[in-house]
Backbone as CSV, one residue per row, in Angstrom:
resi,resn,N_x,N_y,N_z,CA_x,CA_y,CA_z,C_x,C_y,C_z
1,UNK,-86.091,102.942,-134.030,-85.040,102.436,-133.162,-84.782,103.472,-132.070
2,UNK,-85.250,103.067,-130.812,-84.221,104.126,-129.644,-82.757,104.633,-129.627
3,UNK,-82.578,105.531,-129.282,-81.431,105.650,-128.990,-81.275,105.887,-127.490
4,UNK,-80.007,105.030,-126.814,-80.152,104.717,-125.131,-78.797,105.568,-124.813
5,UNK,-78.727,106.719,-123.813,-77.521,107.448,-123.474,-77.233,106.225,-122.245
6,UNK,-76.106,106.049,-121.739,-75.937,105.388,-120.795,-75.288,106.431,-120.145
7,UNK,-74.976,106.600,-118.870,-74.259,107.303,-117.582,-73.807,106.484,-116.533
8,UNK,-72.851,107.247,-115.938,-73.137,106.267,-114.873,-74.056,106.323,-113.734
9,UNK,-74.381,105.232,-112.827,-75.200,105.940,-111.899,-74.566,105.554,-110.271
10,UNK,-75.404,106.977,-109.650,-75.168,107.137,-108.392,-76.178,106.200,-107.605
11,UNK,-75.937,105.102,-106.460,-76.418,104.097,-105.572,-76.399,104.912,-104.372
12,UNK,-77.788,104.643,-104.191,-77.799,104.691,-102.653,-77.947,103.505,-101.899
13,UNK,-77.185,103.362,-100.472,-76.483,102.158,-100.302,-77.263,102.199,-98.635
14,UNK,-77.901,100.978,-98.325,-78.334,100.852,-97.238,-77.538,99.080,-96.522
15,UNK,-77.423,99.167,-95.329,-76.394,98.085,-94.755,-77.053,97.690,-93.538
16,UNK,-76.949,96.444,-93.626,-77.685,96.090,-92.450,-76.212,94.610,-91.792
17,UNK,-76.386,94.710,-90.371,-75.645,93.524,-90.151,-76.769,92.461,-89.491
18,UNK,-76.830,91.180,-89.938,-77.816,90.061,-89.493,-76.651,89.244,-88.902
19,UNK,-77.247,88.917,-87.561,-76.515,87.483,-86.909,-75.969,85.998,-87.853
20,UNK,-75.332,85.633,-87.750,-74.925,84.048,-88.248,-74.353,83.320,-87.470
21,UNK,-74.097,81.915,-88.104,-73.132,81.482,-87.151,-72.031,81.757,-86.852
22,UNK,-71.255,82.148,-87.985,-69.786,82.183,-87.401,-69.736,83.656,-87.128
23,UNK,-70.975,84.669,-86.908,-70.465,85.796,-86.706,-71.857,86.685,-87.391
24,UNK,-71.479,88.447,-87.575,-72.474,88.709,-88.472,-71.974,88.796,-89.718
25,UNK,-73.406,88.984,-90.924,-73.468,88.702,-92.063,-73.672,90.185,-92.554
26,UNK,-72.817,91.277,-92.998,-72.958,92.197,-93.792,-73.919,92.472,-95.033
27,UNK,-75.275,92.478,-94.871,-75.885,93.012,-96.180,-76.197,94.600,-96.599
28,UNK,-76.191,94.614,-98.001,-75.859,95.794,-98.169,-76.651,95.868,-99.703
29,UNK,-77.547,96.940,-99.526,-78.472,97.205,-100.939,-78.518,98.015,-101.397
30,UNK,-77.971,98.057,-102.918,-77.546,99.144,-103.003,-78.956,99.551,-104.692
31,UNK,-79.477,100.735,-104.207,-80.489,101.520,-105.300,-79.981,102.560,-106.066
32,UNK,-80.258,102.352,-107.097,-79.838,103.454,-108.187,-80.895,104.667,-108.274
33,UNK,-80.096,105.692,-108.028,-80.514,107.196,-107.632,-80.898,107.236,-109.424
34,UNK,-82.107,107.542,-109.127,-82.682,107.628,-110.819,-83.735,108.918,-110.580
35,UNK,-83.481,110.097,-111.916,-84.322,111.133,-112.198,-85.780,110.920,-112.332
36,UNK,-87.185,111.628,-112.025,-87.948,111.121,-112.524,-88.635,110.471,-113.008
37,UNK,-88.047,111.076,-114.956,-88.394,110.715,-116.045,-87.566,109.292,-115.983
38,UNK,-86.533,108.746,-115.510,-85.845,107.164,-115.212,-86.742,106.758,-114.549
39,UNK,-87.382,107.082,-113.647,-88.098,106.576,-112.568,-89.447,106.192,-113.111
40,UNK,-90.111,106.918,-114.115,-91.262,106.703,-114.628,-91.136,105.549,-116.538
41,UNK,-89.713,105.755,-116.647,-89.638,104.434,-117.771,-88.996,103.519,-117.470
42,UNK,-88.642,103.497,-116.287,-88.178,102.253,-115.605,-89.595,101.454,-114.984
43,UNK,-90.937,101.920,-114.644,-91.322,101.781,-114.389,-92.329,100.807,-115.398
44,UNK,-92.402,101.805,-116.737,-93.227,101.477,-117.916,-92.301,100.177,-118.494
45,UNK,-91.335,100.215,-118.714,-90.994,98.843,-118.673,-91.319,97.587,-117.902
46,UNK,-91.113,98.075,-116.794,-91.357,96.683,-115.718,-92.686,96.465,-115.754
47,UNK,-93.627,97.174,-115.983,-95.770,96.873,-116.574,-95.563,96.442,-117.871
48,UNK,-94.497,96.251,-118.463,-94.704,96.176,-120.042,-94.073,94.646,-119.615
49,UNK,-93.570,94.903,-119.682,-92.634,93.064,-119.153,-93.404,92.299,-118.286
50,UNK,-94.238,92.544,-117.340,-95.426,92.102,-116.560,-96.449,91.623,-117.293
51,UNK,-97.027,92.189,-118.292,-97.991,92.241,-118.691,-98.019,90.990,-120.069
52,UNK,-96.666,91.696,-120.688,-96.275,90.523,-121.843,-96.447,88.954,-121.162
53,UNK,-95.824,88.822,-119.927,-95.728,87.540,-118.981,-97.317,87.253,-118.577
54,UNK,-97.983,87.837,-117.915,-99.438,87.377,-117.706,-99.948,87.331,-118.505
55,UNK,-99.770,87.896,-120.155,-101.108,87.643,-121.656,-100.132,85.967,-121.784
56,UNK,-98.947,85.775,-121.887,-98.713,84.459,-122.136,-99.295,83.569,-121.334
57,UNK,-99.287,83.654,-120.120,-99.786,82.460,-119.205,-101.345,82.527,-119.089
58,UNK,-101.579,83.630,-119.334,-102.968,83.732,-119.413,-104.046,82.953,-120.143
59,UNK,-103.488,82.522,-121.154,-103.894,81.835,-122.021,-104.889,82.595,-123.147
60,UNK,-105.843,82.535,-123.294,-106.686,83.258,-123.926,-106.716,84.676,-123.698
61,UNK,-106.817,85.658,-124.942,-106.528,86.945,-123.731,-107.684,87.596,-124.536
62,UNK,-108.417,86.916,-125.429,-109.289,87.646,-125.705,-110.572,88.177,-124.484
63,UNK,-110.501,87.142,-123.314,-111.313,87.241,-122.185,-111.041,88.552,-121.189
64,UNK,-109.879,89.714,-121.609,-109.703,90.607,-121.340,-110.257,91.731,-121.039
65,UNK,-111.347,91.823,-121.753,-112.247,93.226,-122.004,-111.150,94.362,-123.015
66,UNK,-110.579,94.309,-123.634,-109.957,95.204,-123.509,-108.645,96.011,-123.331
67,UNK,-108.329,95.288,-122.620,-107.419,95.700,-121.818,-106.526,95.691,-122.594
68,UNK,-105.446,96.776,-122.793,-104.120,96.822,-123.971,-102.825,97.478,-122.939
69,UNK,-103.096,97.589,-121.951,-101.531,97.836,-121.222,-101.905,97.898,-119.860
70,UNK,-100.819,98.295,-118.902,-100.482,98.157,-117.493,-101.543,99.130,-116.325
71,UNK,-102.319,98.910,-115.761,-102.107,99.809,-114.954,-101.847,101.129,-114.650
72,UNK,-102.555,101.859,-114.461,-101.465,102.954,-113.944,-101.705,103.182,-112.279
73,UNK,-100.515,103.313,-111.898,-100.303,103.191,-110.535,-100.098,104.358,-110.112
């Protein structure tokens, strides 16, 4: 079983104003300032969750070669 520390986290916040009709439209995106090691199992998750999703739709996965995880990027 993991054990997960939670914190809070610091966003970095980018803002853009886009035209509309009644005026402009304030968007605003905001990214979570993540260490590294966050940066690299945030990552291994999202190939792990990818991957689970393409062996399902995939159908057969024995046609794989092989293949037992993500990428490395």
């Amino acid at each position: 079983m993991a054990a997960f520390l939670l914190r809070p986290f610091d966003y970095h916040s980018e803002e853009r104003l886009i035209p509309g009709r009644k005026g402009e439209i304030k968007i605003e995106n905001l990214t979570p300032v993540l260490s590294g090691e966050e940066q690299i199992e945030q990552r291994r998750c999202i190939e792990e969750g990818l991957f689970d999703i393409f062996s399902k739709y995939a159908g057969n996965t024995s046609n794989m070669n092989g293949y037992s995880g993500a990428a490395a990027v």
